[in-house]
Amino acid sequence: MTRTLRESGILWARQMKKLVRIPLLLFFALAQPLIFLLLFSQVFTNLDRLPGFEYDSYLQFLVPSIVALTALNSAFQSGIGMVTDIESGMLDKFLIAPIRRSSVLLGKVFADATRSAAQATVIVLVSLLMGARFATGIPGVAAMTVLAALFGIAWAGLSNIIALRTRNGELTMIVGILITFPVLFLSTAFMPSILLPEWLDTVAKFNPITYIVEALRALVNTGWDWTAIAQALGVTGGLAVVTFAGATRAFRKAIE
Amino acid sequence: MALIQVDELVKVYPGGVRAVDDISFVVEEGEIFGFLGPNGAGKTTTIRVIVTLLKPTSGRVAVDGIDVVADPEPVRRRIGYAAQFIGVDDDLTAMENLVMQGRLHGLEPREAQRRSHELLEVLQLVEVAGRRAGTFSGGMRRRLDLGQALVHGPRVLFLDEPTTGLDPQTRRALWEYLRELNSRGVTIFLTTQYLEEADALATRLAIIDQGVIAIEGTPAALKRGLGGDAITVTLPDDAGPDATEQAARVLERFSDTGEAARFDRSARVFTAEAASRLAEVVRALDGASVKVARLEVSEPTLDDVFLRHTGSRMRVEESKPPSRLRMFGRGR
């Protein structure tokens, strides 16, 4: 256990160094969600007049969705890094070292989680400046970053599966972009459940995004809704287990 | 006990390509063992099996007595490997790349720092230690990659085409460094497609072609095995294949080792005391009315050895090797 932690820690540190070394990449990864935060909160601002919309403002409603969008964006970049490592020979370097195979993937997962958490914090800070209020205060924001990190891991696993199966960075990126918006719009991310058409509301109930967004939304708007948090942890954690198992399988197959 | 032992190694890729077809050899501690062959001969496949990156189809490979398939981890601790495709992280500095490799090989942070600094000095990268590897020239990247393979102080160093793409001066400097490493006790296994490199560096070498080892021995012994110096007759530009054949027949009378090698408008045999028999050769060629453009006596080269044992000349291709994506981790 300590050995795995030590090994994946070294690889985590590498990812962190790479991340801060190209600040432009971080900036642009955040730029799109921030633009959405600004635009959506303006365009849809009058939604709060609709009967059934029970939040103080659309901004209050939107912040968790943007946190989820940001995490999705960076999660779908995870696989691209995997392809780059294969192409550049870095993966060979890791495989030739006397470390556990699982440490390679774990280091990446930890890095993805850290990145999602950091980006969630930035989104929260910007929305604070825009006038959003957090019902659960600083502990709530901390809980949000943890949930965002778990959410990031879950979807980064999927990105790595695609990357390891196709070994094509562009394809991995395109599939990621293609998935992002449908999964967000087929959830309660942009419209409360009660205002969704019936079929979509049904679809949203089977969409893991709905659960994370609802838990985050409670933290922002109403308080510690333990049922929502437990559901989010269960669904997102379950998804993370599934995608990580899939990524591990794809990884083992790729390096065999 | 041999440091590297390869027994009846076979590697067949999915799709049926037999990249390595039943080869066996040993490398003793302290050797610089050269694996000489053209592109596609099976050199990289063999090296990737030994360094635990590729599973063999059949056969047994052991490093320091440890089976590379059954027990790869202790093998990894004993070896360093610099691939044909350089694997450095462009976003990290030279120092960070080295330290990371050292840490992955189990060095404590301070020890990894110390070793990395030492290597940067030896490899003359100390001035650019803090620069991102992405800004480095080909030669600098090659040196950094070599440093990565050495940072944990391996007993045996595997180098796959270490000087491909380097200018002659850098190449010679690298040879010098490898000799020095070897004199300090590091066993070196290198593949190369350069005859000159095998000749200059290897204390012993195996010639591999189309997945099979054609012959192995020290460069000197291999050349001696040809039976003497080379006599080469070159015909004028207008000479046809018949004239070449005739010249070859004449030369064969002087050969100690049978058939003459036939090339485009030239032929070559190997014979003891070639120089003293030159007059006879001239007379014989004259007697057969063979028009000669040039006649020379030379020491045999590894190219001659290669030709004798594979039936073709060594083809050196500077073309780009296949994409890493296709090379990487092909299955069992």
Coordinates of C-alpha atoms in Angstrom, one line a residue:
Chain A
M1 CA 0.0 0.0 0.0
T2 CA 2.7 2.5 1.0
R3 CA 4.7 1.3 -1.9
T4 CA 1.8 1.9 -4.4
L5 CA 1.3 5.3 -2.8
R6 CA 5.0 6.2 -3.1
E7 CA 5.2 5.1 -6.7
S8 CA 2.0 6.7 -7.8
G9 CA 3.0 9.8 -5.9
I10 CA 6.1 10.2 -8.1
L11 CA 3.9 10.0 -11.2
W12 CA 1.3 12.3 -9.7
A13 CA 4.1 14.9 -9.1
R14 CA 5.1 14.6 -12.7
Q15 CA 1.6 15.4 -13.9
M16 CA 1.4 18.3 -11.5
K17 CA 4.7 19.7 -12.9
K18 CA 3.5 19.3 -16.4
L19 CA 0.2 21.0 -15.6
V20 CA 1.7 24.2 -14.1
R21 CA 4.4 24.3 -16.7
I22 CA 1.9 25.0 -19.4
P23 CA -0.4 27.5 -17.7
L24 CA -2.1 28.4 -21.0
L25 CA -3.5 24.9 -21.1
L26 CA -5.0 25.3 -17.7
F27 CA -6.4 28.7 -18.7
F28 CA -8.1 27.4 -21.8
A29 CA -9.5 24.4 -20.0
L30 CA -11.2 26.8 -17.6
A31 CA -12.0 29.5 -20.2
Q32 CA -14.9 27.6 -21.8
P33 CA -16.7 26.7 -18.6
L34 CA -16.2 30.2 -17.4
I35 CA -17.7 31.6 -20.6
F36 CA -20.6 29.3 -20.2
L37 CA -21.0 30.4 -16.6
L38 CA -21.2 34.0 -17.7
L39 CA -23.4 33.5 -20.8
F40 CA -25.9 30.9 -19.3
S41 CA -26.4 32.9 -16.1
Q42 CA -27.3 35.9 -18.2
V43 CA -29.3 34.3 -21.0
F44 CA -31.4 32.1 -18.7
T45 CA -31.6 34.6 -15.9
N46 CA -35.4 34.9 -16.2
L47 CA -36.0 31.2 -15.8
D48 CA -36.4 31.9 -12.1
R49 CA -39.8 33.4 -12.9
L50 CA -41.1 30.0 -14.1
P51 CA -43.4 28.2 -11.7
G52 CA -41.6 25.2 -10.2
F53 CA -38.2 26.9 -10.3
E54 CA -37.3 26.9 -6.7
Y55 CA -33.9 28.5 -6.6
D56 CA -33.0 32.1 -5.8
S57 CA -31.5 32.7 -9.2
Y58 CA -30.4 30.8 -12.3
L59 CA -26.8 31.5 -11.2
Q60 CA -27.3 29.7 -7.9
F61 CA -28.8 26.8 -9.9
L62 CA -26.0 26.8 -12.6
V63 CA -22.8 26.8 -10.5
P64 CA -22.8 23.1 -9.8
S65 CA -23.5 22.3 -13.5
I66 CA -20.5 24.3 -14.5
V67 CA -18.3 22.5 -11.9
A68 CA -19.5 19.3 -13.5
L69 CA -18.8 20.6 -17.0
T70 CA -15.3 21.7 -16.0
A71 CA -14.5 18.3 -14.5
L72 CA -15.9 16.5 -17.6
N73 CA -13.7 18.7 -19.8
S74 CA -10.5 17.9 -18.0
A75 CA -11.4 14.3 -17.5
F76 CA -11.7 13.9 -21.2
Q77 CA -8.2 15.2 -21.6
S78 CA -6.8 12.5 -19.4
G79 CA -6.8 9.9 -22.2
I80 CA -5.0 12.2 -24.6
G81 CA -2.1 12.4 -22.1
M82 CA -2.1 8.6 -22.1
V83 CA -1.7 8.4 -25.9
T84 CA 1.0 11.1 -25.7
D85 CA 2.9 9.0 -23.2
I86 CA 2.7 5.9 -25.4
E87 CA 3.8 7.9 -28.4
S88 CA 6.7 9.7 -26.7
G89 CA 8.1 6.6 -25.1
M90 CA 7.4 7.7 -21.6
L91 CA 5.1 4.8 -20.9
D92 CA 7.9 2.4 -21.8
K93 CA 10.1 4.3 -19.3
F94 CA 7.5 3.6 -16.6
L95 CA 7.0 0.0 -17.5
I96 CA 10.8 -0.6 -17.5
A97 CA 11.0 0.7 -13.9
P98 CA 10.5 -1.7 -11.0
I99 CA 7.2 -0.3 -10.1
R100 CA 3.7 -1.9 -9.9
R101 CA 1.7 -1.6 -13.1
S102 CA -1.3 -0.2 -11.2
S103 CA 0.8 2.7 -9.9
V104 CA 1.1 4.1 -13.4
L105 CA -2.7 4.3 -13.7
L106 CA -3.2 5.4 -10.1
G107 CA -0.7 8.3 -10.4
K108 CA -2.8 9.5 -13.4
V109 CA -6.0 9.1 -11.5
F110 CA -4.7 11.1 -8.5
A111 CA -3.5 13.8 -10.9
D112 CA -6.9 14.0 -12.6
A113 CA -8.6 14.2 -9.2
T114 CA -6.3 17.0 -8.1
R115 CA -6.9 18.9 -11.3
S116 CA -10.7 18.6 -11.0
A117 CA -10.7 19.7 -7.4
A118 CA -8.5 22.8 -8.2
Q119 CA -10.7 23.8 -11.1
A120 CA -13.9 23.4 -9.1
T121 CA -12.4 25.8 -6.6
V122 CA -11.7 28.3 -9.3
I123 CA -15.3 28.1 -10.6
V124 CA -16.6 28.5 -7.1
L125 CA -14.5 31.6 -6.5
V126 CA -15.6 33.2 -9.8
S127 CA -19.2 32.5 -9.1
L128 CA -18.8 34.1 -5.6
L129 CA -17.6 37.2 -7.4
M130 CA -20.6 37.0 -9.6
G131 CA -22.9 37.0 -6.5
A132 CA -23.6 33.4 -5.8
R133 CA -24.1 32.4 -2.2
F134 CA -23.1 29.1 -0.6
A135 CA -25.6 27.7 1.9
T136 CA -23.0 25.3 3.5
G137 CA -20.1 27.8 3.5
I138 CA -16.5 26.8 3.3
P139 CA -17.0 23.2 4.5
G140 CA -19.6 22.9 1.7
V141 CA -17.1 24.2 -0.9
A142 CA -14.6 21.6 0.4
A143 CA -17.2 18.9 0.0
M144 CA -17.9 20.2 -3.5
T145 CA -14.3 19.9 -4.5
V146 CA -14.1 16.3 -3.2
L147 CA -17.2 15.3 -5.1
A148 CA -15.8 17.1 -8.2
A149 CA -12.6 15.1 -7.8
L150 CA -14.4 11.8 -7.6
F151 CA -16.5 12.8 -10.6
G152 CA -13.4 13.7 -12.6
I153 CA -11.8 10.3 -11.8
A154 CA -15.0 8.5 -12.9
W155 CA -15.0 10.1 -16.4
A156 CA -11.2 10.2 -16.8
G157 CA -11.4 6.4 -16.6
L158 CA -13.7 6.4 -19.6
S159 CA -11.4 8.7 -21.5
N160 CA -8.5 6.3 -20.8
I161 CA -10.4 3.3 -22.0
I162 CA -11.1 5.1 -25.3
A163 CA -7.4 6.2 -25.5
L164 CA -6.0 2.8 -24.8
R165 CA -8.4 1.0 -27.2
T166 CA -7.9 3.4 -30.1
R167 CA -4.3 4.7 -29.3
N168 CA -5.4 7.9 -31.1
G169 CA -5.3 11.2 -29.3
E170 CA -7.5 13.0 -31.8
L171 CA -10.2 10.3 -31.7
T172 CA -10.0 10.3 -27.9
M173 CA -10.6 14.1 -27.9
I174 CA -13.4 14.0 -30.4
V175 CA -15.3 11.3 -28.6
G176 CA -14.9 13.2 -25.4
I177 CA -16.3 16.4 -26.8
L178 CA -19.1 14.4 -28.5
I179 CA -20.1 12.9 -25.2
T180 CA -19.9 16.0 -23.0
F181 CA -22.9 18.0 -24.1
P182 CA -25.5 15.2 -24.6
V183 CA -24.7 13.8 -21.1
L184 CA -25.0 17.2 -19.6
F185 CA -28.3 18.2 -21.4
L186 CA -29.8 14.7 -20.7
S187 CA -29.5 15.4 -17.0
T188 CA -30.9 18.1 -14.7
A189 CA -27.7 20.2 -15.2
F190 CA -29.4 23.0 -17.1
M191 CA -33.0 22.6 -16.2
P192 CA -34.7 21.4 -13.0
S193 CA -36.3 18.0 -13.1
I194 CA -39.7 19.5 -12.8
L195 CA -39.4 21.6 -15.9
L196 CA -38.0 18.8 -18.1
P197 CA -40.2 17.0 -20.6
E198 CA -41.3 13.7 -19.2
W199 CA -39.2 11.4 -21.3
L200 CA -36.1 13.5 -20.6
D201 CA -36.8 13.5 -16.9
T202 CA -36.9 9.7 -17.1
V203 CA -33.6 9.7 -19.0
A204 CA -32.1 12.1 -16.5
K205 CA -32.9 9.7 -13.6
F206 CA -30.6 7.1 -15.2
N207 CA -27.9 9.7 -15.9
P208 CA -25.1 9.7 -13.3
I209 CA -24.5 13.4 -14.0
T210 CA -27.9 14.2 -12.4
Y211 CA -26.9 12.8 -9.1
I212 CA -23.6 14.7 -8.8
V213 CA -25.3 17.9 -9.9
E214 CA -28.2 17.5 -7.5
A215 CA -25.8 16.9 -4.5
L216 CA -23.7 19.9 -5.5
R217 CA -26.8 22.0 -6.0
A218 CA -28.0 21.1 -2.5
L219 CA -24.7 22.1 -1.0
V220 CA -24.9 25.5 -2.8
N221 CA -28.6 26.2 -2.2
T222 CA -30.2 24.4 0.7
G223 CA -27.6 22.8 2.9
W224 CA -26.3 19.3 3.8
D225 CA -28.7 17.0 2.0
W226 CA -27.1 13.7 3.1
T227 CA -29.4 11.6 1.0
A228 CA -28.4 13.5 -2.2
I229 CA -24.7 13.3 -1.1
A230 CA -24.9 9.6 -0.4
Q231 CA -26.6 9.0 -3.8
A232 CA -24.0 11.1 -5.6
L233 CA -21.2 9.2 -3.8
G234 CA -22.8 5.9 -4.6
V235 CA -23.5 6.6 -8.3
T236 CA -20.3 8.5 -9.1
G237 CA -18.2 6.1 -7.0
G238 CA -19.8 3.1 -8.7
L239 CA -19.1 4.7 -12.1
A240 CA -15.5 5.4 -11.1
V241 CA -15.1 1.7 -10.1
V242 CA -16.5 0.6 -13.4
T243 CA -14.5 2.9 -15.6
F244 CA -11.3 2.4 -13.6
A245 CA -11.7 -1.4 -13.9
G246 CA -12.2 -1.0 -17.6
A247 CA -9.2 1.3 -18.0
T248 CA -7.1 -1.2 -16.0
R249 CA -8.2 -3.9 -18.3
A250 CA -7.4 -1.8 -21.4
F251 CA -4.1 -0.8 -19.9
R252 CA -3.1 -4.4 -19.2
K253 CA -4.1 -5.4 -22.7
A254 CA -2.1 -2.6 -24.2
I255 CA 1.1 -3.3 -22.4
E256 CA 0.9 -7.1 -22.6
Chain B
M1 CA 26.9 -18.0 -15.1
A2 CA 26.1 -15.9 -18.1
L3 CA 24.6 -12.5 -17.3
I4 CA 22.1 -12.7 -20.2
Q5 CA 21.0 -16.1 -21.4
V6 CA 18.6 -16.4 -24.4
D7 CA 17.4 -19.9 -25.3
E8 CA 15.5 -20.7 -28.4
L9 CA 13.7 -17.4 -28.4
V10 CA 10.8 -17.1 -30.8
K11 CA 8.5 -14.1 -31.2
V12 CA 5.6 -14.2 -33.6
Y13 CA 3.4 -11.1 -33.8
P14 CA -0.3 -11.3 -34.2
G15 CA -0.7 -11.5 -37.9
G16 CA 1.9 -14.1 -38.2
V17 CA 5.1 -12.1 -38.6
R18 CA 8.0 -14.2 -37.2
A19 CA 10.2 -11.4 -36.0
V20 CA 12.6 -13.6 -34.1
D21 CA 12.9 -17.2 -35.2
D22 CA 14.6 -19.5 -32.7
I23 CA 17.7 -17.6 -31.5
S24 CA 20.0 -18.5 -28.7
F25 CA 23.0 -16.7 -27.3
V26 CA 24.7 -15.7 -24.1
V27 CA 26.2 -12.4 -22.9
E28 CA 28.9 -12.6 -20.2
E29 CA 29.4 -10.0 -17.5
G30 CA 31.7 -7.2 -18.7
E31 CA 31.1 -7.6 -22.4
I32 CA 30.0 -5.1 -24.9
F33 CA 27.8 -7.3 -26.9
G34 CA 26.7 -6.0 -30.3
F35 CA 23.7 -7.2 -32.2
L36 CA 24.3 -6.2 -35.8
G37 CA 21.7 -6.4 -38.5
P38 CA 19.6 -4.4 -40.9
N39 CA 16.2 -2.8 -40.1
G40 CA 13.6 -5.4 -39.5
A41 CA 16.1 -8.1 -38.6
G42 CA 14.6 -8.7 -35.2
K43 CA 17.0 -6.6 -33.1
T44 CA 14.4 -4.4 -31.4
T45 CA 12.1 -7.4 -30.8
T46 CA 14.9 -9.3 -29.1
I47 CA 15.9 -6.4 -26.9
R48 CA 12.3 -5.7 -25.9
V49 CA 11.8 -9.2 -24.8
I50 CA 15.0 -9.2 -22.7
V51 CA 14.1 -5.9 -21.0
T52 CA 10.6 -7.3 -20.0
L53 CA 8.6 -5.0 -22.3
L54 CA 7.4 -7.8 -24.7
K55 CA 6.3 -11.4 -24.0
P56 CA 8.1 -14.0 -26.0
T57 CA 6.0 -16.5 -28.0
S58 CA 8.3 -19.3 -26.8
G59 CA 11.8 -19.8 -25.5
R60 CA 13.5 -18.8 -22.3
V61 CA 15.2 -15.5 -21.5
A62 CA 17.1 -14.9 -18.2
V63 CA 19.0 -11.9 -16.9
D64 CA 21.4 -12.7 -14.0
G65 CA 19.7 -16.1 -13.8
I66 CA 16.2 -14.6 -13.4
D67 CA 13.5 -15.4 -15.8
V68 CA 12.3 -12.2 -17.5
V69 CA 8.7 -13.5 -18.0
A70 CA 8.2 -15.2 -14.6
D71 CA 9.9 -12.6 -12.5
P72 CA 10.3 -9.3 -14.3
E73 CA 10.7 -7.0 -11.4
P74 CA 14.1 -8.0 -10.1
V75 CA 15.2 -8.0 -13.8
R76 CA 14.1 -4.4 -14.1
R77 CA 16.2 -3.5 -11.1
R78 CA 19.3 -4.8 -12.7
I79 CA 18.9 -3.2 -16.2
G80 CA 18.9 0.2 -17.9
Y81 CA 17.3 0.6 -21.3
A82 CA 17.5 3.4 -23.8
A83 CA 15.1 2.7 -26.6
Q84 CA 15.6 3.6 -30.3
F85 CA 12.8 6.1 -29.7
I86 CA 13.9 8.5 -27.1
G87 CA 11.6 8.6 -24.1
V88 CA 12.0 11.9 -22.3
D89 CA 9.2 14.2 -21.0
D90 CA 9.4 17.4 -23.0
D91 CA 7.6 19.4 -20.3
L92 CA 10.1 18.5 -17.6
T93 CA 13.7 19.8 -17.2
A94 CA 16.7 17.5 -17.8
M95 CA 17.2 17.3 -14.0
E96 CA 13.5 16.6 -13.3
N97 CA 13.5 13.8 -15.9
L98 CA 16.5 12.2 -14.4
V99 CA 15.3 12.5 -10.8
M100 CA 12.0 11.0 -11.7
Q101 CA 13.6 8.0 -13.2
G102 CA 15.8 7.6 -10.2
R103 CA 12.9 7.8 -7.9
L104 CA 10.9 5.3 -9.9
H105 CA 13.9 3.0 -9.5
G106 CA 13.6 3.3 -5.8
L107 CA 16.3 5.9 -5.1
E108 CA 15.6 8.3 -2.2
P109 CA 15.0 11.9 -3.2
R110 CA 18.5 13.1 -2.1
E111 CA 20.2 10.2 -3.7
A112 CA 18.3 10.6 -6.9
Q113 CA 19.3 14.3 -7.0
R114 CA 23.0 13.5 -6.4
R115 CA 23.1 10.8 -9.0
S116 CA 21.3 13.0 -11.5
H117 CA 23.7 15.8 -11.0
E118 CA 26.6 13.5 -11.4
L119 CA 25.2 12.2 -14.7
L120 CA 24.4 15.6 -16.0
E121 CA 28.0 16.5 -15.5
V122 CA 29.4 13.4 -17.2
L123 CA 27.0 13.8 -20.1
Q124 CA 27.8 17.5 -20.4
L125 CA 24.3 18.6 -19.8
V126 CA 24.9 20.4 -16.5
E127 CA 24.5 23.9 -18.1
V128 CA 21.1 23.0 -19.4
A129 CA 20.0 21.0 -16.3
G130 CA 17.2 23.4 -15.6
R131 CA 15.9 23.7 -19.2
R132 CA 12.9 21.9 -20.5
A133 CA 13.9 18.8 -22.5
G134 CA 11.5 19.9 -25.3
T135 CA 14.1 22.6 -26.2
F136 CA 16.9 20.1 -26.6
S137 CA 18.7 19.1 -29.8
G138 CA 18.7 15.4 -30.9
G139 CA 22.1 14.8 -29.5
M140 CA 21.2 16.3 -26.1
R141 CA 18.0 14.3 -25.9
R142 CA 20.0 11.1 -26.7
R143 CA 22.4 11.9 -23.9
L144 CA 19.6 12.7 -21.5
D145 CA 17.9 9.4 -22.4
L146 CA 21.1 7.6 -21.7
G147 CA 21.3 9.3 -18.4
Q148 CA 17.8 8.0 -17.6
A149 CA 18.9 4.5 -18.3
L150 CA 21.9 4.9 -16.0
V151 CA 20.6 6.9 -13.1
H152 CA 19.9 3.8 -10.9
G153 CA 23.3 2.3 -11.6
P154 CA 22.3 -0.8 -13.6
R155 CA 24.6 -3.8 -14.0
V156 CA 23.7 -4.1 -17.7
L157 CA 22.8 -1.4 -20.1
F158 CA 20.6 -2.1 -23.1
L159 CA 20.9 0.3 -26.0
D160 CA 18.8 0.1 -29.1
E161 CA 20.5 1.8 -32.0
P162 CA 22.1 4.4 -29.7
T163 CA 23.6 6.5 -32.4
T164 CA 21.0 6.5 -35.1
G165 CA 20.5 10.1 -36.2
L166 CA 23.6 11.5 -34.5
D167 CA 26.3 13.3 -36.3
P168 CA 29.7 11.6 -36.5
Q169 CA 31.3 13.7 -33.8
T170 CA 28.6 13.1 -31.2
R171 CA 28.6 9.4 -32.2
R172 CA 32.3 9.1 -31.5
A173 CA 32.0 10.9 -28.2
L174 CA 29.2 8.5 -27.2
W175 CA 31.3 5.5 -28.1
E176 CA 34.1 6.8 -25.9
Y177 CA 31.7 7.2 -23.0
L178 CA 30.3 3.7 -23.5
R179 CA 33.8 2.2 -23.4
E180 CA 34.5 4.1 -20.2
L181 CA 31.2 2.8 -18.7
N182 CA 32.2 -0.7 -19.7
S183 CA 35.6 -0.3 -18.2
R184 CA 33.9 0.5 -14.9
G185 CA 32.1 -2.8 -15.0
V186 CA 28.8 -2.1 -16.8
T187 CA 27.9 -4.8 -19.3
I188 CA 26.5 -3.3 -22.5
F189 CA 24.1 -4.9 -25.0
L190 CA 23.7 -2.8 -28.0
T191 CA 21.9 -3.2 -31.3
T192 CA 23.2 -1.4 -34.4
Q193 CA 22.8 -1.3 -38.1
Y194 CA 26.2 0.4 -38.5
L195 CA 29.1 -2.0 -39.3
E196 CA 31.6 0.6 -38.2
E197 CA 29.9 0.9 -34.8
A198 CA 29.9 -2.8 -34.2
D199 CA 33.5 -3.0 -35.2
A200 CA 34.6 -0.1 -33.0
L201 CA 32.6 -1.0 -29.9
A202 CA 31.6 -4.6 -29.6
T203 CA 33.9 -7.0 -27.9
R204 CA 31.7 -9.7 -29.3
L205 CA 28.9 -9.6 -31.7
A206 CA 26.1 -11.6 -33.3
I207 CA 24.9 -10.9 -36.8
I208 CA 21.1 -11.2 -37.1
D209 CA 19.1 -11.2 -40.3
Q210 CA 15.5 -12.0 -40.8
G211 CA 15.0 -13.2 -37.3
V212 CA 17.9 -15.6 -37.3
I213 CA 21.4 -15.3 -35.9
A214 CA 23.8 -15.9 -38.8
I215 CA 27.0 -16.1 -36.8
E216 CA 28.6 -14.7 -33.7
G217 CA 32.1 -14.1 -32.4
T218 CA 34.6 -11.3 -31.9
P219 CA 34.9 -8.9 -34.8
A220 CA 38.5 -10.0 -35.4
A221 CA 37.6 -13.7 -35.3
L222 CA 34.7 -13.2 -37.7
K223 CA 36.9 -11.4 -40.1
R224 CA 39.6 -14.0 -39.8
G225 CA 37.0 -16.7 -40.5
L226 CA 36.8 -15.4 -44.1
G227 CA 40.2 -16.9 -44.7
G228 CA 42.5 -13.9 -45.4
D229 CA 42.5 -10.6 -47.1
A230 CA 40.1 -9.7 -49.9
I231 CA 41.0 -9.4 -53.5
T232 CA 38.5 -7.4 -55.4
V233 CA 38.4 -7.0 -59.2
T234 CA 36.3 -4.1 -60.6
L235 CA 35.4 -4.1 -64.2
P236 CA 35.0 -1.1 -66.5
D237 CA 31.6 0.6 -66.7
D238 CA 30.7 -1.1 -70.0
A239 CA 31.3 -4.6 -68.7
G240 CA 28.3 -7.0 -68.8
P241 CA 27.2 -9.7 -66.4
D242 CA 29.1 -12.3 -68.5
A243 CA 32.3 -10.5 -67.9
T244 CA 31.6 -10.3 -64.2
E245 CA 30.9 -14.0 -64.1
Q246 CA 34.1 -14.7 -65.9
A247 CA 36.2 -12.6 -63.6
A248 CA 34.5 -14.3 -60.6
R249 CA 35.5 -17.7 -62.0
V250 CA 39.1 -16.7 -62.4
L251 CA 39.2 -15.3 -58.9
E252 CA 37.8 -18.5 -57.5
R253 CA 40.9 -20.3 -58.4
F254 CA 42.7 -18.3 -55.8
S255 CA 40.1 -18.6 -53.1
D256 CA 40.6 -20.5 -49.9
T257 CA 37.0 -20.4 -49.0
G258 CA 35.2 -21.4 -52.2
E259 CA 32.8 -19.1 -54.1
A260 CA 33.6 -15.5 -55.0
A261 CA 31.2 -12.8 -54.0
R262 CA 29.6 -11.3 -57.1
F263 CA 28.5 -7.7 -57.3
D264 CA 27.5 -5.3 -60.0
R265 CA 30.6 -5.3 -62.2
S266 CA 33.0 -6.5 -59.5
A267 CA 33.9 -9.8 -57.7
R268 CA 35.7 -10.6 -54.5
V269 CA 37.5 -13.6 -52.9
F270 CA 39.3 -14.1 -49.7
T271 CA 42.7 -15.6 -49.6
A272 CA 45.7 -16.0 -47.4
E273 CA 48.7 -13.9 -48.5
A274 CA 46.6 -12.0 -51.0
A275 CA 49.2 -9.4 -51.7
S276 CA 51.9 -11.9 -52.8
R277 CA 49.5 -13.6 -55.2
L278 CA 48.4 -10.5 -56.9
A279 CA 50.8 -10.9 -59.8
E280 CA 49.3 -14.4 -60.5
V281 CA 45.8 -12.9 -60.3
V282 CA 46.7 -10.3 -62.9
R283 CA 48.2 -12.9 -65.2
A284 CA 45.2 -15.2 -64.9
L285 CA 42.7 -12.4 -65.6
D286 CA 44.8 -11.3 -68.6
G287 CA 44.9 -14.9 -69.8
A288 CA 41.1 -15.1 -69.6
S289 CA 40.9 -11.7 -71.5
V290 CA 39.1 -10.0 -68.6
K291 CA 39.3 -6.2 -68.9
V292 CA 40.0 -4.8 -65.5
A293 CA 39.3 -1.3 -64.3
R294 CA 40.7 -1.8 -60.8
L295 CA 42.3 -4.5 -58.7
E296 CA 42.7 -4.1 -55.0
V297 CA 43.7 -6.0 -51.9
S298 CA 42.1 -5.0 -48.6
E299 CA 41.4 -6.3 -45.1
P300 CA 38.0 -8.0 -44.8
T301 CA 35.3 -5.9 -43.2
L302 CA 32.2 -6.9 -41.2
D303 CA 30.2 -6.2 -44.4
D304 CA 32.1 -9.1 -45.9
V305 CA 31.3 -11.2 -42.9
F306 CA 27.7 -10.2 -43.2
L307 CA 27.6 -11.1 -46.9
R308 CA 29.3 -14.4 -46.4
H309 CA 26.8 -15.5 -43.7
T310 CA 23.5 -14.0 -44.9
G311 CA 24.0 -14.0 -48.7
S312 CA 23.2 -10.3 -49.0
R313 CA 24.9 -7.0 -48.2
M314 CA 24.2 -5.0 -45.2
R315 CA 21.5 -2.5 -46.0
V316 CA 21.6 0.6 -44.0
E317 CA 18.5 2.6 -44.1
E318 CA 18.3 6.0 -42.5
S319 CA 14.6 6.1 -43.2
K320 CA 12.2 6.7 -40.4
P321 CA 11.5 3.6 -38.3
P322 CA 7.9 2.5 -37.9
S323 CA 5.6 4.5 -35.7
R324 CA 6.0 3.8 -32.0
L325 CA 2.2 3.3 -31.8
R326 CA 2.5 0.3 -34.0
M327 CA 5.7 -0.9 -32.2
F328 CA 4.3 -0.5 -28.8
G329 CA 3.2 -3.4 -26.8
R330 CA 2.2 -5.8 -29.5
G331 CA 0.5 -8.7 -27.8
R332 CA 1.6 -12.3 -27.4

